[in-house]
Short mmCIF file of C-alpha atoms in Angstrom, two decimals:
data_model
loop_
_atom_site.label_atom_id
_atom_site.label_comp_id
_atom_site.label_asym_id
_atom_site.label_seq_id
_atom_site.Cartn_x
_atom_site.Cartn_y
_atom_site.Cartn_z
CA MET A 1 123.34 152.00 134.53
CA ALA A 2 119.75 150.92 133.83
CA PRO A 3 117.52 150.50 136.89
CA GLN A 4 116.49 147.03 138.03
CA ALA A 5 113.24 145.79 136.49
CA PRO A 6 110.20 146.66 138.65
CA TRP A 7 109.20 143.00 139.05
CA ARG A 8 112.69 141.77 139.95
CA SER A 9 112.77 142.40 143.70
CA LEU A 10 109.46 140.65 144.44
CA PHE A 11 110.21 137.73 142.12
CA GLN A 12 113.62 137.25 143.73
CA SER A 13 112.04 137.42 147.19
CA HIS A 14 109.55 134.69 146.27
CA LEU A 15 112.35 132.52 144.85
CA THR A 16 114.37 132.94 148.04
CA GLN A 17 111.54 131.94 150.36
CA ASN A 18 110.45 128.96 148.26
CA SER A 19 111.78 125.47 149.01
CA SER A 20 112.31 124.77 145.29
CA THR A 21 113.43 126.94 142.38
CA SER A 22 112.62 124.45 139.63
CA PHE A 23 110.43 125.69 136.80
CA THR A 24 108.83 124.47 133.58
CA LEU A 25 110.56 125.62 130.39
CA SER A 26 108.54 125.45 127.17
CA THR A 27 109.92 125.62 123.65
CA VAL A 28 108.46 125.16 120.16
CA ASP A 29 109.15 122.06 118.08
CA HIS A 30 107.76 120.93 114.72
CA ASP A 31 106.29 117.54 113.87
CA SER A 32 106.76 115.50 110.68
CA GLN A 33 104.20 117.73 108.94
CA ASN A 34 106.00 120.88 110.11
CA ARG A 35 103.20 121.79 112.50
CA PRO A 36 104.32 123.66 115.63
CA VAL A 37 104.06 121.58 118.80
CA PRO A 38 104.89 122.57 122.39
CA ARG A 39 107.69 120.86 124.30
CA SER A 40 108.10 121.29 128.06
CA ARG A 41 110.56 120.09 130.67
CA THR A 42 111.50 120.86 134.27
CA CYS A 43 114.66 122.95 134.69
CA GLU A 44 116.52 124.42 137.64
CA PHE A 45 116.84 128.18 138.04
CA ARG A 46 120.57 129.03 138.21
CA GLY A 47 120.29 132.65 139.25
CA PHE A 48 120.14 135.90 137.34
CA TRP A 49 122.89 136.07 134.74
CA PRO A 50 125.79 136.36 135.41
CA SER A 51 125.45 135.93 139.18
CA PRO A 52 124.82 132.35 140.29
CA GLN A 53 124.88 131.80 144.04
CA LEU A 54 128.12 129.84 144.34
CA HIS A 55 128.52 127.08 146.90
CA ASP A 56 131.79 126.73 148.80
CA GLN A 57 132.97 123.72 146.80
CA ALA A 58 132.60 125.67 143.56
CA VAL A 59 134.72 128.54 144.86
CA GLU A 60 137.35 126.10 146.10
CA ALA A 61 137.48 124.29 142.75
CA LEU A 62 137.77 127.55 140.79
CA ASN A 63 140.60 128.80 143.00
CA SER A 64 142.52 125.52 143.33
CA GLN A 65 142.51 125.01 139.56
CA GLY A 66 143.83 128.51 138.90
CA ILE A 67 140.67 129.81 137.25
CA GLY A 68 139.30 132.17 139.86
CA GLN A 69 136.15 134.24 139.56
CA ASN A 70 135.19 137.14 137.34
CA PRO A 71 135.00 140.57 138.98
CA ALA A 72 131.41 141.49 139.90
CA VAL A 73 131.01 144.14 137.21
CA TYR A 74 127.78 143.06 135.52
CA GLU A 75 124.22 142.42 136.58
CA SER A 76 121.00 141.74 134.69
CA ASP A 77 117.36 140.73 134.96
CA MET A 78 117.98 137.73 132.69
CA ILE A 79 117.30 134.22 133.97
CA SER A 80 119.97 131.54 133.63
CA LEU A 81 119.92 127.75 133.52
CA THR A 82 122.30 125.07 132.27
CA THR A 83 121.85 122.32 129.71
CA ASP A 84 123.55 119.74 127.52
CA ILE A 85 124.08 120.80 123.90
CA ARG A 86 122.74 117.40 122.86
CA MET A 87 119.33 118.06 124.43
CA GLU A 88 116.44 118.66 122.03
CA LYS A 89 115.61 122.08 123.44
CA VAL A 90 118.79 123.55 121.98
CA GLY A 91 117.78 122.67 118.43
CA GLN A 92 114.23 123.82 119.11
CA LEU A 93 115.52 127.25 120.11
CA ASP A 94 117.49 127.51 116.88
CA SER A 95 114.50 126.57 114.74
CA SER A 96 111.97 128.85 116.49
CA ARG A 97 113.90 132.11 116.72
CA ASN A 98 114.79 131.49 120.37
CA VAL A 99 111.28 131.96 121.81
CA VAL A 100 110.64 130.41 125.23
CA GLU A 101 108.29 130.56 128.16
CA GLY A 102 109.21 129.68 131.73
CA LEU A 103 106.58 128.96 134.38
CA PHE A 104 107.41 129.10 138.09
CA TRP A 105 104.88 127.84 140.64
CA LEU A 106 106.29 129.12 143.93
CA ALA A 107 103.99 127.33 146.34
CA ASP A 108 105.47 128.76 149.54
CA ALA A 109 104.56 132.26 148.34
CA GLY A 110 101.30 131.20 146.69
CA ASN A 111 102.40 132.87 143.46
CA GLN A 112 102.80 131.79 139.85
CA TRP A 113 105.32 133.65 137.70
CA ARG A 114 105.33 133.41 133.91
CA VAL A 115 108.41 134.52 131.97
CA LYS A 116 108.23 135.04 128.21
CA GLY A 117 111.20 135.98 126.09
CA GLU A 118 114.15 134.78 124.04
CA ALA A 119 116.78 132.29 125.14
CA PHE A 120 120.40 132.26 124.01
CA VAL A 121 122.87 129.40 124.43
CA ILE A 122 126.54 129.99 125.21
CA GLY A 123 129.55 127.91 126.21
CA ASP A 124 130.89 126.43 122.98
CA PRO A 125 134.62 125.87 123.65
CA LYS A 126 135.29 126.31 119.92
CA GLY A 127 133.65 129.73 119.79
CA GLY A 128 132.39 130.53 116.31
CA ALA A 129 129.66 132.70 114.80
CA HIS A 130 126.78 131.12 116.74
CA GLU A 131 128.56 131.69 120.06
CA ALA A 132 129.45 135.26 119.15
CA ALA A 133 125.88 136.06 118.10
CA ALA A 134 124.46 134.65 121.36
CA ARG A 135 126.93 136.65 123.46
CA LYS A 136 126.02 139.83 121.58
CA GLU A 137 122.31 139.30 122.30
CA ILE A 138 122.95 138.61 125.98
CA GLN A 139 125.23 141.65 126.26
CA THR A 140 122.29 143.94 125.41
CA GLY A 141 120.63 142.93 128.68
CA MET A 142 123.72 143.32 130.88
CA ASN A 143 124.28 146.42 133.01
CA VAL A 144 127.78 147.55 133.99
CA THR A 145 128.22 148.04 137.74
CA GLY A 146 132.02 148.25 137.91
CA ASN A 147 134.81 150.35 136.43
CA ASP A 148 136.53 149.93 133.07
CA ALA A 149 139.52 148.13 134.58
CA ASP A 150 137.28 145.50 136.15
CA VAL A 151 135.26 145.10 132.95
CA SER A 152 138.43 144.38 130.99
CA GLY A 153 139.21 141.55 133.42
CA TRP A 154 135.84 139.86 132.91
CA SER A 155 135.62 136.92 130.47
CA TRP A 156 132.75 134.90 129.03
CA GLU A 157 134.78 131.70 129.20
CA ARG A 158 135.46 132.09 132.92
CA GLN A 159 131.79 132.83 133.59
CA VAL A 160 130.63 129.66 131.83
CA THR A 161 133.25 127.71 133.78
CA THR A 162 131.86 129.24 136.98
CA TYR A 163 128.43 127.81 136.18
CA PHE A 164 130.04 124.43 135.47
CA ALA A 165 131.91 124.56 138.78
CA ASN A 166 128.67 125.21 140.64
CA HIS A 167 127.50 121.70 139.75
CA SER A 168 128.54 118.74 141.89
CA PRO A 169 131.14 116.33 140.44
CA VAL A 170 128.35 113.84 139.69
CA MET A 171 126.29 116.48 137.87
CA ARG A 172 129.37 117.54 135.91
CA GLY A 173 129.81 113.90 135.03
CA SER A 174 126.32 113.81 133.52
CA PHE A 175 127.69 115.80 130.60
CA LYS A 176 129.73 112.69 129.78
CA ASN A 177 126.62 110.49 129.63
CA PRO A 178 125.65 108.73 126.40
CA SER A 179 123.68 111.00 124.06
CA PRO A 180 120.30 111.86 125.67
CA GLY A 181 117.25 110.34 124.00
CA GLN A 182 119.09 107.63 122.09
CA PRO A 183 117.98 103.99 122.48
CA ARG A 184 119.70 102.39 125.45
CA SER A 185 120.32 99.31 123.30
CA GLN A 186 122.81 101.36 121.27
CA GLU A 187 126.21 101.44 122.93
CA PRO A 188 128.05 104.77 122.51
CA VAL A 189 130.82 104.74 119.94
CA ASP A 190 132.89 106.95 122.25
CA PRO A 191 134.05 104.84 125.24
CA SER A 192 134.37 107.97 127.41
CA LEU A 193 130.57 108.34 127.42
CA LYS A 194 128.97 106.37 130.24
CA LEU A 195 126.67 106.85 133.21
CA GLY A 196 127.68 107.60 136.78
CA GLN A 197 130.95 109.42 136.19
CA LYS A 198 132.35 112.12 138.45
CA VAL A 199 134.21 115.09 137.00
CA ASP A 200 136.57 117.16 139.16
CA ASP A 201 138.51 118.83 136.33
CA LEU A 202 136.62 122.01 135.40
CA GLN A 203 138.23 121.91 131.96
CA ASP A 204 137.35 118.27 131.21
CA SER A 205 137.24 118.35 127.40
CA VAL A 206 134.41 115.85 126.94
CA ALA A 207 132.08 117.33 129.56
CA ARG A 208 132.79 120.91 128.55
CA ALA A 209 132.12 120.12 124.89
CA ASN A 210 128.54 119.29 125.91
CA PHE A 211 127.96 121.82 128.72
CA ARG A 212 126.07 125.03 127.96
CA VAL A 213 124.53 127.97 129.80
CA VAL A 214 121.12 129.21 128.65
CA VAL A 215 120.23 132.85 129.28
CA ILE A 216 116.62 134.02 128.96
CA ARG A 217 116.13 137.68 128.08
CA PRO A 218 112.56 138.40 129.22
CA SER A 219 110.15 140.56 127.25
CA GLU A 220 107.06 139.88 129.36
CA ILE A 221 106.61 138.87 132.99
CA GLU A 222 103.30 137.92 134.54
CA ARG A 223 102.52 137.33 138.21
CA LEU A 224 99.41 135.53 139.46
CA ASP A 225 99.02 136.04 143.21
CA LEU A 226 96.93 133.25 144.75
CA SER A 227 98.00 133.89 148.34
CA ASP A 228 94.55 135.37 149.10
CA LEU A 229 91.84 133.53 147.18
CA GLN A 230 89.30 136.23 148.03
CA ASN A 231 91.43 138.84 146.33
CA VAL A 232 93.40 137.13 143.56
CA ARG A 233 95.68 139.53 141.68
CA ARG A 234 97.25 139.29 138.25
CA VAL A 235 99.86 141.74 136.99
CA ARG A 236 101.76 141.85 133.71
CA TRP A 237 104.97 143.74 132.95
CA THR A 238 105.80 144.25 129.27
CA PHE A 239 109.19 145.50 128.10
CA VAL A 240 108.88 148.32 125.55
CA PRO A 241 112.24 148.93 123.83
CA GLU A 242 113.43 152.40 122.93
CA ASN A 243 113.87 153.15 119.24
CA ASN A 244 117.32 152.56 117.78
CA THR A 245 118.83 151.28 121.02
CA GLU A 246 120.15 147.92 122.13
CA GLY A 247 118.62 146.69 125.37
CA GLN A 248 117.25 150.09 126.43
CA GLY A 249 113.59 150.62 127.20
CA GLU A 250 111.04 150.55 129.98
CA TRP A 251 108.75 148.06 131.67
CA VAL A 252 105.03 148.89 131.44
CA GLU A 253 102.87 147.47 134.23
CA THR A 254 99.25 146.44 133.64
CA GLU A 255 96.92 144.98 136.25
CA LEU A 256 94.61 142.30 134.82
CA TRP A 257 91.54 140.46 135.94
CA PRO A 258 92.74 137.04 137.14
#
């Protein structure tokens, strides 16, 4: 099993002590002249894949609907969030070779964390080549912590459902909203798409068709420590992959002038 990344423990500690775990996610888009343009939005950190911190209602919903939880046989240093497949960022990832940057300002710790890497989108109920390719990329960053029997009982579908369950019924219902970004004057053709719905069924076909989990595989992490303005520190960790291996390598730490 690969060791935990050297930045992970401190980053996780700062996330835990901060009152908010929202961050800015930036992707690359292209304008009408095919010039690259940045696109940013605020997202919510959903834990390190595949280990979201489940609330009691999520556990109850998973158990009562006969789904249950995956055995805890994997861990990773990859960041997870959730999205709607109809959001523009999904297409932007496809058209820019999955590059992203996430920026966390953790005010309670006085630290800024910058995460650069590639993001992969999973959760398509129909499966297919795109889903399989994304899972393969994510798998390279996953470390096995359990035995073979437990690994065989772990499923991607159940893990995506676990993330869906960890949303409130109202948030689950947001995946049955009209298509994001479309003019409000245009009524949806599908009558099942409307605002303010609650979803209790974790396998709701309409909501699940739109729900996705995004997993960021980091290649560079940078910390800017502003907790002491007389001694500001800036540190960068860069992942250097081993030759001819999938997901293996080491993190190289460099201290920078702030």
